[in-house]
CSV table of C-alpha atoms in Angstrom, one decimal:
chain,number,residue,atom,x,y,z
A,1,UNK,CA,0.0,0.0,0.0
A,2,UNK,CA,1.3,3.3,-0.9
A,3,UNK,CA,1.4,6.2,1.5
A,4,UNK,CA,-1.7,8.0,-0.4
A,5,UNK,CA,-3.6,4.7,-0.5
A,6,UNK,CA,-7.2,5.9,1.0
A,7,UNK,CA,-9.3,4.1,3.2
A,8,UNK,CA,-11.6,3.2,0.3
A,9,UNK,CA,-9.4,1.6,-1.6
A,10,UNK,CA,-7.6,-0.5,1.1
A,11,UNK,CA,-11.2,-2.0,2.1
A,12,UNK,CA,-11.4,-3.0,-1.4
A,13,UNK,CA,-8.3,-4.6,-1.8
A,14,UNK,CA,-9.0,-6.2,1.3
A,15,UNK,CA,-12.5,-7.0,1.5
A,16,UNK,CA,-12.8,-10.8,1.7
A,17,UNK,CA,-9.9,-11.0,4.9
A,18,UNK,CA,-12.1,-8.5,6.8
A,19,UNK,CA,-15.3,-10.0,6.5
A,20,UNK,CA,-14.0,-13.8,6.9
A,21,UNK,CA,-12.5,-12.1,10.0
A,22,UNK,CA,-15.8,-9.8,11.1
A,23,UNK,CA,-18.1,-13.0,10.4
A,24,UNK,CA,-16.7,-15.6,13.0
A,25,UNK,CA,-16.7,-12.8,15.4
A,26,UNK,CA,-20.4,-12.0,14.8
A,27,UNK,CA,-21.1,-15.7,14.9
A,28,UNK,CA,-19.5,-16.0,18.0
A,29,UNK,CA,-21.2,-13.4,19.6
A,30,UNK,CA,-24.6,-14.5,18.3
A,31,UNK,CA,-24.1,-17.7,19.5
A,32,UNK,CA,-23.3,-16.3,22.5
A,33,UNK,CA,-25.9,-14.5,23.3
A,34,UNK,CA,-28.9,-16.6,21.4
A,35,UNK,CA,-27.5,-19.6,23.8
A,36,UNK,CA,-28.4,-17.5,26.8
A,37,UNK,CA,-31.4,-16.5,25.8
A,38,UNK,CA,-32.6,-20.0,25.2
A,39,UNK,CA,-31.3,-21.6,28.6
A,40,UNK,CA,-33.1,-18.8,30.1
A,41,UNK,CA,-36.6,-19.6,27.8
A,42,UNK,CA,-36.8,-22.8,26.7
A,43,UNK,CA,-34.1,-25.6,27.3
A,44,UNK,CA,-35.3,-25.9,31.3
A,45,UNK,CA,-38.5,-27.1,30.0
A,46,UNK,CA,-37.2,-29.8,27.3
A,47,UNK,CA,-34.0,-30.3,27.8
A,48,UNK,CA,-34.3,-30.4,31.6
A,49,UNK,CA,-37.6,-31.5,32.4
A,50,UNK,CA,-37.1,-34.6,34.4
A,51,UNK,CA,-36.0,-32.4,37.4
A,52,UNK,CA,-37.7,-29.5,39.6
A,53,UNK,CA,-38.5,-26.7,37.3
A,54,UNK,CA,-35.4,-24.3,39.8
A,55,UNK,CA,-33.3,-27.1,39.2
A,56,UNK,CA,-34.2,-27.3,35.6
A,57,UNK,CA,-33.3,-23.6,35.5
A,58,UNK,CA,-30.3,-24.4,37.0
A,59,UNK,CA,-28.9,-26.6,35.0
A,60,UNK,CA,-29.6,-25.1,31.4
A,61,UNK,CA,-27.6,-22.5,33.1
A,62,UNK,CA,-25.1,-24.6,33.7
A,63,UNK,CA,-24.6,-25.9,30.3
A,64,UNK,CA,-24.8,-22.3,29.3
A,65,UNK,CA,-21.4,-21.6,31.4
A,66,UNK,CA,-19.9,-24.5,30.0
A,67,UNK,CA,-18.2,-22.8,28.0
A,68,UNK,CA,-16.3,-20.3,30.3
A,69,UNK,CA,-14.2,-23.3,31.4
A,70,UNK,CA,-14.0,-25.0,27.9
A,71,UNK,CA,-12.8,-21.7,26.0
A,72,UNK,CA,-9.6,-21.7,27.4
A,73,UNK,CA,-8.5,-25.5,26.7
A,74,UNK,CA,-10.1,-24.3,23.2
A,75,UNK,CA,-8.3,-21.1,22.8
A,76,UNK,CA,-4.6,-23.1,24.1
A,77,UNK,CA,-5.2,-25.8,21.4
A,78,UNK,CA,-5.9,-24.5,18.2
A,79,UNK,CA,-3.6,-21.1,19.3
A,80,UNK,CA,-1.2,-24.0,19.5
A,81,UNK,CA,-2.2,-25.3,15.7
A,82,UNK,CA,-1.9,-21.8,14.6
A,83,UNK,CA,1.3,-20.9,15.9
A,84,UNK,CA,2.1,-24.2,13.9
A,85,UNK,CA,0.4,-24.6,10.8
A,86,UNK,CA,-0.8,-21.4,10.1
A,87,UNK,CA,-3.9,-19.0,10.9
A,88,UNK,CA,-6.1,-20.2,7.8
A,89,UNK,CA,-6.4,-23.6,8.2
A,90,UNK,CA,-6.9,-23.1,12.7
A,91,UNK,CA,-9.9,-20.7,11.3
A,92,UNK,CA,-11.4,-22.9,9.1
A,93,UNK,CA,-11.5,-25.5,11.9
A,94,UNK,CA,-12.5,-23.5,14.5
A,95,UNK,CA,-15.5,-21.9,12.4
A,96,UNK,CA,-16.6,-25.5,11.2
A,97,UNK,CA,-16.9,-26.6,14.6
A,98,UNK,CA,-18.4,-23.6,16.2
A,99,UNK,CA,-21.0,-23.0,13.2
A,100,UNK,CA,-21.9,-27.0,13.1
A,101,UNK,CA,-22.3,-26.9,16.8
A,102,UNK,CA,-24.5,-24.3,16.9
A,103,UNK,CA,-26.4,-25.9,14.2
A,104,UNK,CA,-27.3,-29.0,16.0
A,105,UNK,CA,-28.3,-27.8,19.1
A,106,UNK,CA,-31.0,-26.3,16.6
A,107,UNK,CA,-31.6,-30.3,15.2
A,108,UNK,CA,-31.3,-32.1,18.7
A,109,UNK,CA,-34.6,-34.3,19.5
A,110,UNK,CA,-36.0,-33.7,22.9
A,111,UNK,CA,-35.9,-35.5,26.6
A,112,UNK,CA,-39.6,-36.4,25.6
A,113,UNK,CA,-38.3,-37.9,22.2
A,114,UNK,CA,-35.3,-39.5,23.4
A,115,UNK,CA,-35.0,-39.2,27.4
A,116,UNK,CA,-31.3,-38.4,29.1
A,117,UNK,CA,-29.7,-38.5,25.5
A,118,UNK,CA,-31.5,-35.4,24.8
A,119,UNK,CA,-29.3,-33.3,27.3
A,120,UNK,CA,-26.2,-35.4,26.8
A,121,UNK,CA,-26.4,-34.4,23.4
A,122,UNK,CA,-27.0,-30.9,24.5
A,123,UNK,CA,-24.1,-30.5,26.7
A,124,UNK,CA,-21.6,-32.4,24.1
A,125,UNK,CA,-22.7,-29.7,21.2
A,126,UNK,CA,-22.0,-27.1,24.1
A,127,UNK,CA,-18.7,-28.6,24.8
A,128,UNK,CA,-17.7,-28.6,20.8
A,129,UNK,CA,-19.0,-24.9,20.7
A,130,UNK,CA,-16.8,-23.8,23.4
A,131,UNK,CA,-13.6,-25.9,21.8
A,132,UNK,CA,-14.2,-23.5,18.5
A,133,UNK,CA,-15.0,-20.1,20.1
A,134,UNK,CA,-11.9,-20.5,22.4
A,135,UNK,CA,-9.8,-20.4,19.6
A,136,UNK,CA,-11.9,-18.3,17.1
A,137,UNK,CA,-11.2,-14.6,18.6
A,138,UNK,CA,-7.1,-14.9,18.3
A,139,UNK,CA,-7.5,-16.3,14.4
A,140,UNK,CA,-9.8,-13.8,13.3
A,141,UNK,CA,-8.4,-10.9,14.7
A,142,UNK,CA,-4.6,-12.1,13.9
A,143,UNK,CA,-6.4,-12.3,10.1
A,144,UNK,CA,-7.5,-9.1,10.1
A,145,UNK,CA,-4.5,-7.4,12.0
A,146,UNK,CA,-1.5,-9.7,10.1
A,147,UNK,CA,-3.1,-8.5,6.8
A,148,UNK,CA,-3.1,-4.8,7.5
A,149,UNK,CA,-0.9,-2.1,5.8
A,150,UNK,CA,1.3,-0.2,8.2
A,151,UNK,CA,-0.8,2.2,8.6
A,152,UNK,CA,-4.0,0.6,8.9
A,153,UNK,CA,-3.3,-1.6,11.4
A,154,UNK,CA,-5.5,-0.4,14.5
A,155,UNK,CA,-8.1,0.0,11.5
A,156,UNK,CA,-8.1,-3.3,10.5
A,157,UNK,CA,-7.7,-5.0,14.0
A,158,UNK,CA,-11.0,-2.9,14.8
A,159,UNK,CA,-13.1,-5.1,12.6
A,160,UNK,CA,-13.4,-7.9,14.6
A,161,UNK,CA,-14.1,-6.4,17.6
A,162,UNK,CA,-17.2,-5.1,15.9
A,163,UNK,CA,-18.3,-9.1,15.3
A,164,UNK,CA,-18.8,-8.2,19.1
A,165,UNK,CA,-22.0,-5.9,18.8
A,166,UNK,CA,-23.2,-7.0,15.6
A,167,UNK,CA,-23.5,-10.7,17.7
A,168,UNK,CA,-25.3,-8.9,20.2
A,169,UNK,CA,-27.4,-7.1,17.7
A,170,UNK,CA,-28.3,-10.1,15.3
A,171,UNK,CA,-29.3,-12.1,18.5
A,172,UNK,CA,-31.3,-9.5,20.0
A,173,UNK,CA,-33.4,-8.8,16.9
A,174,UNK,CA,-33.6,-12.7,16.2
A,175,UNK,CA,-34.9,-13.2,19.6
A,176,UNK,CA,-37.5,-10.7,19.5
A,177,UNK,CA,-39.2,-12.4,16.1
A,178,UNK,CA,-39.2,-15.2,18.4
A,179,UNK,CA,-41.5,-13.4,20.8
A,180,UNK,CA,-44.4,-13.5,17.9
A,181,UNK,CA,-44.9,-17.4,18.1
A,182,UNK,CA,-47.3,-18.4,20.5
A,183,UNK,CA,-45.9,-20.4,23.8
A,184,UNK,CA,-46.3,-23.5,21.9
A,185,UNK,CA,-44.8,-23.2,18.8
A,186,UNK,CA,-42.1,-21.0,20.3
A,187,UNK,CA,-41.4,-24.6,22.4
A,188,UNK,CA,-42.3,-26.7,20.0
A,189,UNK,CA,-39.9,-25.8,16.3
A,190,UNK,CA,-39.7,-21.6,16.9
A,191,UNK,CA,-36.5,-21.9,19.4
A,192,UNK,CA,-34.8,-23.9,17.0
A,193,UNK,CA,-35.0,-21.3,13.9
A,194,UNK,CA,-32.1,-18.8,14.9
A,195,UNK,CA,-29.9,-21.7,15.4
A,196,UNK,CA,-30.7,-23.4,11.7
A,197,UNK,CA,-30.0,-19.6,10.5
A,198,UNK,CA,-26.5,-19.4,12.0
A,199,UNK,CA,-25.6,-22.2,9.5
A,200,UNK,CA,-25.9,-19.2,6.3
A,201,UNK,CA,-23.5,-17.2,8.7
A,202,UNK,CA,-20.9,-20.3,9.1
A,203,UNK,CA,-21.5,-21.4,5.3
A,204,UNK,CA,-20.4,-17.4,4.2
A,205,UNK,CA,-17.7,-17.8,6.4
A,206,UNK,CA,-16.5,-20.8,5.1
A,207,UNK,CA,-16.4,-19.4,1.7
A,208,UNK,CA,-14.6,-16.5,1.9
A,209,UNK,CA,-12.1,-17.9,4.2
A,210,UNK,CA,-11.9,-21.0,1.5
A,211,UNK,CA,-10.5,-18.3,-1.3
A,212,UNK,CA,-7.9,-16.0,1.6
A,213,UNK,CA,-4.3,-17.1,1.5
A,214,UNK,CA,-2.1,-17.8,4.8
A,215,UNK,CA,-1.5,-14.4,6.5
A,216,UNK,CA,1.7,-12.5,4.9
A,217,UNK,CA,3.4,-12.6,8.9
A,218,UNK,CA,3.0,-16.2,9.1
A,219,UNK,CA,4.3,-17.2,5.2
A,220,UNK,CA,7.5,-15.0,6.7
A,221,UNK,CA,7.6,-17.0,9.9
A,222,UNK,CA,7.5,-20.0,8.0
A,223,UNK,CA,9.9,-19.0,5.5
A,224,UNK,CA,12.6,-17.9,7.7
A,225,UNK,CA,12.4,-21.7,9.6
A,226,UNK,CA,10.7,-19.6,12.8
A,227,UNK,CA,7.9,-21.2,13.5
A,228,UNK,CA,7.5,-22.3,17.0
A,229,UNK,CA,7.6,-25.8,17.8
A,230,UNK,CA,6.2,-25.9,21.1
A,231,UNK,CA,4.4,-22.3,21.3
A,232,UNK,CA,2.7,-22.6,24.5
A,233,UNK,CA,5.8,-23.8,26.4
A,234,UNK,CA,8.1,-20.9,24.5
A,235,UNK,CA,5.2,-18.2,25.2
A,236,UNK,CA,5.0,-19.0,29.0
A,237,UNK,CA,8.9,-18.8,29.4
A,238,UNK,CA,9.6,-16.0,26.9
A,239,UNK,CA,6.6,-14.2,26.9
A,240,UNK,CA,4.6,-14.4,30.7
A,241,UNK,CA,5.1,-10.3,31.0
A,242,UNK,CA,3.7,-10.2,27.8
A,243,UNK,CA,0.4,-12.6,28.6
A,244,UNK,CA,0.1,-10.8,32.1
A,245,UNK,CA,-0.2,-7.2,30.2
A,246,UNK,CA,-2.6,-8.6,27.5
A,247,UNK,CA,-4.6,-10.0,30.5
A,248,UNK,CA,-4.5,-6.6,31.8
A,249,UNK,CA,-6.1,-4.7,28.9
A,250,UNK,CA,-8.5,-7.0,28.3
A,251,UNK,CA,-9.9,-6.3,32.1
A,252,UNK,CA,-11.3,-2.7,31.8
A,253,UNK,CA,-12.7,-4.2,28.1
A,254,UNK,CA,-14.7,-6.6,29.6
A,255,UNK,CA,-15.8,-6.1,33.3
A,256,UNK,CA,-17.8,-2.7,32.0
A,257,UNK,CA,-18.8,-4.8,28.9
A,258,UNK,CA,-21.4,-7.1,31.0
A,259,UNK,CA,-21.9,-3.9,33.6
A,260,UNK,CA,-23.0,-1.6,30.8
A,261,UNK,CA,-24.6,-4.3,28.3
A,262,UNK,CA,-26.1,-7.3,31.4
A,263,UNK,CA,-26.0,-5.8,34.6
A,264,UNK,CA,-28.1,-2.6,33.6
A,265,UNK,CA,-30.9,-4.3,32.9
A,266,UNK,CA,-30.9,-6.2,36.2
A,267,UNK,CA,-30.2,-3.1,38.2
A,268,UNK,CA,-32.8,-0.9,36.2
A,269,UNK,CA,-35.6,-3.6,36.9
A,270,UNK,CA,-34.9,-4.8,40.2
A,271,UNK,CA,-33.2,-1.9,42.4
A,272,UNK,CA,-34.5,1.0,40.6
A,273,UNK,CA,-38.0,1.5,38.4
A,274,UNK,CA,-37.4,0.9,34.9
A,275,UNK,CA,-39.3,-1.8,32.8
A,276,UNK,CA,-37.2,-4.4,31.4
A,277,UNK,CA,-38.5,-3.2,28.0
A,278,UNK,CA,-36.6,0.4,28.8
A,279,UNK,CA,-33.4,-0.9,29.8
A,280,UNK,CA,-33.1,-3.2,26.7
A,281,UNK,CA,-33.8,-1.1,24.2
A,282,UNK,CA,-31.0,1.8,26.0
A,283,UNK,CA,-29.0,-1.5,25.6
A,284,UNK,CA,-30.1,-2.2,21.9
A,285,UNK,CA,-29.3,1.2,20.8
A,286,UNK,CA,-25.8,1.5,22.7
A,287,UNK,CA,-24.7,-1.6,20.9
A,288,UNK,CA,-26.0,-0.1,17.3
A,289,UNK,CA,-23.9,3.4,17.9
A,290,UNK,CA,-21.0,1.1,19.4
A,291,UNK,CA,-21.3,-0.8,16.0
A,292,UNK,CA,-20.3,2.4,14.2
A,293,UNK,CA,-18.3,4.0,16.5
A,294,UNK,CA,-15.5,1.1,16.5
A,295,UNK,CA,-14.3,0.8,13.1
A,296,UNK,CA,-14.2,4.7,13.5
A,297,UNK,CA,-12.1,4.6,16.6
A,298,UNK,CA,-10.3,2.0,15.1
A,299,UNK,CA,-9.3,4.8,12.2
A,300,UNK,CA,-8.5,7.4,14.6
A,301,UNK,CA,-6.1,5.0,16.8
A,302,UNK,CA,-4.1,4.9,13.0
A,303,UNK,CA,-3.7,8.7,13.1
A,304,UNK,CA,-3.3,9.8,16.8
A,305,UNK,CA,-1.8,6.1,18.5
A,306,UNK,CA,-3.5,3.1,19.7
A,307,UNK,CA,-2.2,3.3,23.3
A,308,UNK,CA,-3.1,7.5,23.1
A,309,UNK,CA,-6.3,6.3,22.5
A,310,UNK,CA,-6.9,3.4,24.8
A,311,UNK,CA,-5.0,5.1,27.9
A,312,UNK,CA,-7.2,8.8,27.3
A,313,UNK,CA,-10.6,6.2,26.7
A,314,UNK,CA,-10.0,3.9,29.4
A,315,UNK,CA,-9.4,7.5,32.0
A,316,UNK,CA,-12.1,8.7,30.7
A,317,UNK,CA,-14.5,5.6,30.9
A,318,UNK,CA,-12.8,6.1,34.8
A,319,UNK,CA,-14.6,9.9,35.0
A,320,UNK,CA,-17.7,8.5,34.0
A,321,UNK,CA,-18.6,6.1,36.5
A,322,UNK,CA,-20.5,8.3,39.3
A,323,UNK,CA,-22.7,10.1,36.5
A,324,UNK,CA,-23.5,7.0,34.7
A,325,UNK,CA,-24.7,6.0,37.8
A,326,UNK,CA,-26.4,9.1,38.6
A,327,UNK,CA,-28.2,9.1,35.0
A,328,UNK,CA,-29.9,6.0,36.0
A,329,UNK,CA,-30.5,6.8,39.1
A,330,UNK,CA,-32.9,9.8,37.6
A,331,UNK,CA,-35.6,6.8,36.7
A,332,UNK,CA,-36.2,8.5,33.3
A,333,UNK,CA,-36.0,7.0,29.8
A,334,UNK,CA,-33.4,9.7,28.7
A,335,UNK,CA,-31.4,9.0,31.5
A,336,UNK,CA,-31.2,5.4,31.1
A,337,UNK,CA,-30.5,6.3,27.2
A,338,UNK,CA,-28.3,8.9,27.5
A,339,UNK,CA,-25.8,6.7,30.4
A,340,UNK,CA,-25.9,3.7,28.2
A,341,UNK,CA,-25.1,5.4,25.0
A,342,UNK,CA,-22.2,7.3,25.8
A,343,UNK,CA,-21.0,4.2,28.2
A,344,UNK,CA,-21.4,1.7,26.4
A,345,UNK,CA,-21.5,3.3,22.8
A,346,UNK,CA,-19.0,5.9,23.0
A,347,UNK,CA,-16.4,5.3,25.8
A,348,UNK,CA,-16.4,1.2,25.4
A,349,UNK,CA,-15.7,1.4,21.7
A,350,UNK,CA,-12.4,2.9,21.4
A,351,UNK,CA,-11.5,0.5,24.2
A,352,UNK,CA,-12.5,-2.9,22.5
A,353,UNK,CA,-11.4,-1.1,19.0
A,354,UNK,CA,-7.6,-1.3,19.7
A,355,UNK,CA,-7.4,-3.8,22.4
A,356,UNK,CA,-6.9,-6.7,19.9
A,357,UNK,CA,-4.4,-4.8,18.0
A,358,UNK,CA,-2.4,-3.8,21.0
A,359,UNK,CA,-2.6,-7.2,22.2
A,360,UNK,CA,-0.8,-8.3,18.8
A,361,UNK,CA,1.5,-5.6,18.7
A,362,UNK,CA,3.4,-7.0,22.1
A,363,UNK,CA,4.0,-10.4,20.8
A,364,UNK,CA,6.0,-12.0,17.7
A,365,UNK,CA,4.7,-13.3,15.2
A,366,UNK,CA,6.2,-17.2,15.8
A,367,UNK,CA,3.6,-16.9,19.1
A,368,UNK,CA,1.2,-14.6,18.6
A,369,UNK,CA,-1.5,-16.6,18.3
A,370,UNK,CA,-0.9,-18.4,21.5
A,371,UNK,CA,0.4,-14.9,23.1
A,372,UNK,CA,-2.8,-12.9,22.5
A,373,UNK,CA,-5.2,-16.4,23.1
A,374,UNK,CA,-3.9,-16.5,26.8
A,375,UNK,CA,-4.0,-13.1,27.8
A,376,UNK,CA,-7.7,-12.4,26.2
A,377,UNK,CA,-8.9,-15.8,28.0
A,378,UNK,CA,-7.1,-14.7,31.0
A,379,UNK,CA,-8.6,-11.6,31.3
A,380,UNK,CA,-11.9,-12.5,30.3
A,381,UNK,CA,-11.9,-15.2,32.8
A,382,UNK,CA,-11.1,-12.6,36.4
A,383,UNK,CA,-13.6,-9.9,34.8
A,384,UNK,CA,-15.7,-11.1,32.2
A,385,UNK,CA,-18.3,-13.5,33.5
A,386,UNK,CA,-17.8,-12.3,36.8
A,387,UNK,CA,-18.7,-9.0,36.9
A,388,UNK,CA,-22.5,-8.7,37.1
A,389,UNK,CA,-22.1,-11.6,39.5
A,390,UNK,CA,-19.5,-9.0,41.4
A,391,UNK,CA,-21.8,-5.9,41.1
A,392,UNK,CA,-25.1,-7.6,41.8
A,393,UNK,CA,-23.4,-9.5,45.2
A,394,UNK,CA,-21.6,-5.6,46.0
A,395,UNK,CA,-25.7,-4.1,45.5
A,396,UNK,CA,-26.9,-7.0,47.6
A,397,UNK,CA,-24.1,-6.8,50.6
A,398,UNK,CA,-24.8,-2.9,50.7
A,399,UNK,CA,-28.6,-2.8,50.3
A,400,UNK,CA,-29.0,-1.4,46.6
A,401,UNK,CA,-25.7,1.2,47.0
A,402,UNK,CA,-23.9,1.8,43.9
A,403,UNK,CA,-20.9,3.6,45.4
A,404,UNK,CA,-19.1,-0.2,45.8
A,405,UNK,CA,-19.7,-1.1,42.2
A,406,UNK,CA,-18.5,2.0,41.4
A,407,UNK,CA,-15.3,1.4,43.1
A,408,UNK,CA,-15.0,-2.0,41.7
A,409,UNK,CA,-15.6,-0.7,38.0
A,410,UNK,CA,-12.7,1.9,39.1
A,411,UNK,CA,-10.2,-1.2,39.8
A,412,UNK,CA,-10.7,-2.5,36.7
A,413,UNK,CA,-9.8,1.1,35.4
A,414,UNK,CA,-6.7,1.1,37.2
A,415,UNK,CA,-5.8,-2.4,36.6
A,416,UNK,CA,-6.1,-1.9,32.4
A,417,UNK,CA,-4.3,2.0,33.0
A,418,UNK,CA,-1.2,-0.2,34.5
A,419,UNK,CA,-1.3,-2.6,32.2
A,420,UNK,CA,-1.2,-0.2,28.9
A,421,UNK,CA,1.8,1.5,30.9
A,422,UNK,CA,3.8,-2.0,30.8
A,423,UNK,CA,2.9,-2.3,27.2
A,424,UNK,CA,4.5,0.7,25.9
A,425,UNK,CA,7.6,0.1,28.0
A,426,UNK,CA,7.4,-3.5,26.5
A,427,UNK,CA,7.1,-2.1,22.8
A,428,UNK,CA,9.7,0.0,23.6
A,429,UNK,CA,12.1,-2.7,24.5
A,430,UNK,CA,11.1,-4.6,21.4
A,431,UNK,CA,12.0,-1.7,19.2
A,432,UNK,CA,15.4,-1.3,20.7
A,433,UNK,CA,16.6,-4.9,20.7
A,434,UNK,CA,15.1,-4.9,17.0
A,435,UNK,CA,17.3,-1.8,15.8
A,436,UNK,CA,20.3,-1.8,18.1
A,437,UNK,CA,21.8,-0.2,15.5
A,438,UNK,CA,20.0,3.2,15.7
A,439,UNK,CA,20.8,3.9,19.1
């Protein structure tokens, strides 16, 4: 790409990479977010219905959270395969399984049809679902990012994080055609139509990633005799600062993530006056102008600095905890609006816009894909899940007071503001054992 290249024409050029690389994303996310939906609807009753209905309950959630402990044995064996035999053939893979999973949870009979095979089944799918998505996020942002110009990087590593909202998005729109069915065919075939629709995601993704060659960074590894022949074991030794930092940035990503996008609605209903309807649609629409706003942010952090960017976003983000809760504690609709817009629209995006590429930018290329896998399931592991658990146990312990959530969304602000300080000094360090010879 030449210096005067413009933004149009690099998308062109480029097309097919980022929208094999935006398309596992979104079906990740949609998956994600449809599964949750339906523990919480429909597998209790017949999947689950040999047990108390609570218990029932219970254990679709279960199967649900499956696959926070799966994603990381996911993530550390195909990062592993990708570190080895390259990033196209790991995505493939890890699409096929993820996207065929999802599929036939949408095909599995019933517990009336076939008894305790029916959830076996269920949980099995899960546990193949979990396997892809844990090494999904790494291979489609090290497509998008390992592809880039020079000068589009941040751009470019921006478009997967976007698979994030447009997940959320697709699910939540999917979910409310659902709603139209009546109680009996919603039980009967409705639930299983969104699933059976995720196959035209998985098949699209299949065929443009079927036509995209091996990423440029990894043909160079490969060429120079670099690859890594046991990446795991020469990340952890060479690399633990690195994995630690990643970890790190990922935390003030993901703990307001679920605050601003699960935990709203929750508070909204149940501590404060909202209807449910109120507080998802403030969530609808903050995911639609976060959809925008990170491929946006993702250009800027190419012009003024990806670490610029993610420290002033994340400080900022910091500032706006007490009047974010303050806007919802008005009760009104714009209130409600307003604090999840510019929380979750506007301050989040920058912050998932550049974390993959800063993530990449602190590892080399010969363990990348295993660098940036551990530190993302890392981080996602202390503050991802956990957090509306955290906030809703802080709002319990201190009778419906925000101040303690506040603090704990401040840690997490801290936490990520030391961790983008260690990554500069560690990009630093790279630079100058890299080109000894300019100093």
């Amino acid at each position: 790409m030449t210096e005067h290249e413009s933004t149009t024409t690099v998308l062109r050029k480029n097309k097919k990479v980022l929208i094999a690389s935006l398309t596992g994303s979104a079906i990740e996310w949609f998956d994600y977010f449809l599964y949750g939906t339906a523990a919480a609807l429909v597998f209790n009753k017949i999947f689950f219905p040999m047990v108390d209905p609570v218990i029932g309950l219970i254990l679709s959630y279960l199967s649900f959270s499956l696959t926070f402990f799966i994603r990381p044995i996911g993530g550390v064996l195909f990062a592993h395969i990708g570190d080895r035999i390259g990033r196209k053939k790991t995505l493939v893979l890890t699409l096929s399984l993820m996207g065929g999973a999802t599929v036939m949870i949408g095909l599995l009979p019933t517990y009336e049809m076939i008894g305790l095979w029916a959830p076996a089944l269920l949980i099995l799918m899960r546990i193949i679902q979990g396997m892809g998505i844990g090494g999904e996020w790494g291979g489609a942002l090290l497509l998008a990012y390992e592809y880039a110009p020079e000068k589009r990087k941040g751009f470019f590593g921006s478009i997967p994080q976007a698979g994030v909202t447009i997940g959320m998005l697709m699910a939540t729109f999917i979910v409310s055609l659902m709603t139209m069915f009546s109680e009996e065919d919603f039980l009967s075939w409705g639930w299983r139509i969104p699933f059976l629709l995720s196959s035209v995601l998985v098949l699209l993704g299949l065929w443009i990633r079927k036509d995209i060659d091996e990423t440029p960074d990894f043909q160079k590894v490969k060429a120079s005799g670099q690859v890594a022949k046991a990446p795991l074991r020469d990340t952890l030794k060479h690399h633990w600062r690195e994995v630690l930092i990643a970890a790190g940035l990922k935390v003030v990503e993901t703990a307001p993530f679920y605050i601003f996008s699960t935990f709203v609605v929750s508070y909204a209903t149940s501590t404060l006056t909202y209807q449910k309807s109120q507080a998802l649609e403030a969530v609808t629409l903050g995911a639609m102008v976060a959809t925008i706003m990170i491929p946006l942010m993702g250009l800027l952090s190419d012009k003024i600095g990806r670490q610029r960017m993610y420290a002033t976003s994340v400080f900022i983000l910091g500032l706006f905890i007490v009047p974010w809760f303050m806007l919802l504690n008005t009760g009104t609709t714009w209130g409600i609006v307003l604090a999840t817009v510019i929380a979750f629209g506007v301050l989040w995006a920058p912050v998932t816009a550049v974390l993959g590429t800063l993530c990449s930018e602190i590892f080399s290329a010969n363990v990348r894909y295993t660098g940036i896998t551990l530190g993302y399931q890392l981080g996602a592991a202390l503050a991802g899940g956990t957090a509306p658990l955290i906030a809703t146990g802080l709002l319990a312990k201190y009778d419906g007071d925000w101040v303690p959530v506040a603090w704990y969304l401040a840690v997490t602000v801290a936490i990520s503001l030391i961790a983008i300080f260690c990554a500069s000094r560690v990009k630093r360090t790279t630079l100058v054992q890299a080109q000894p010879e300019r100093l």
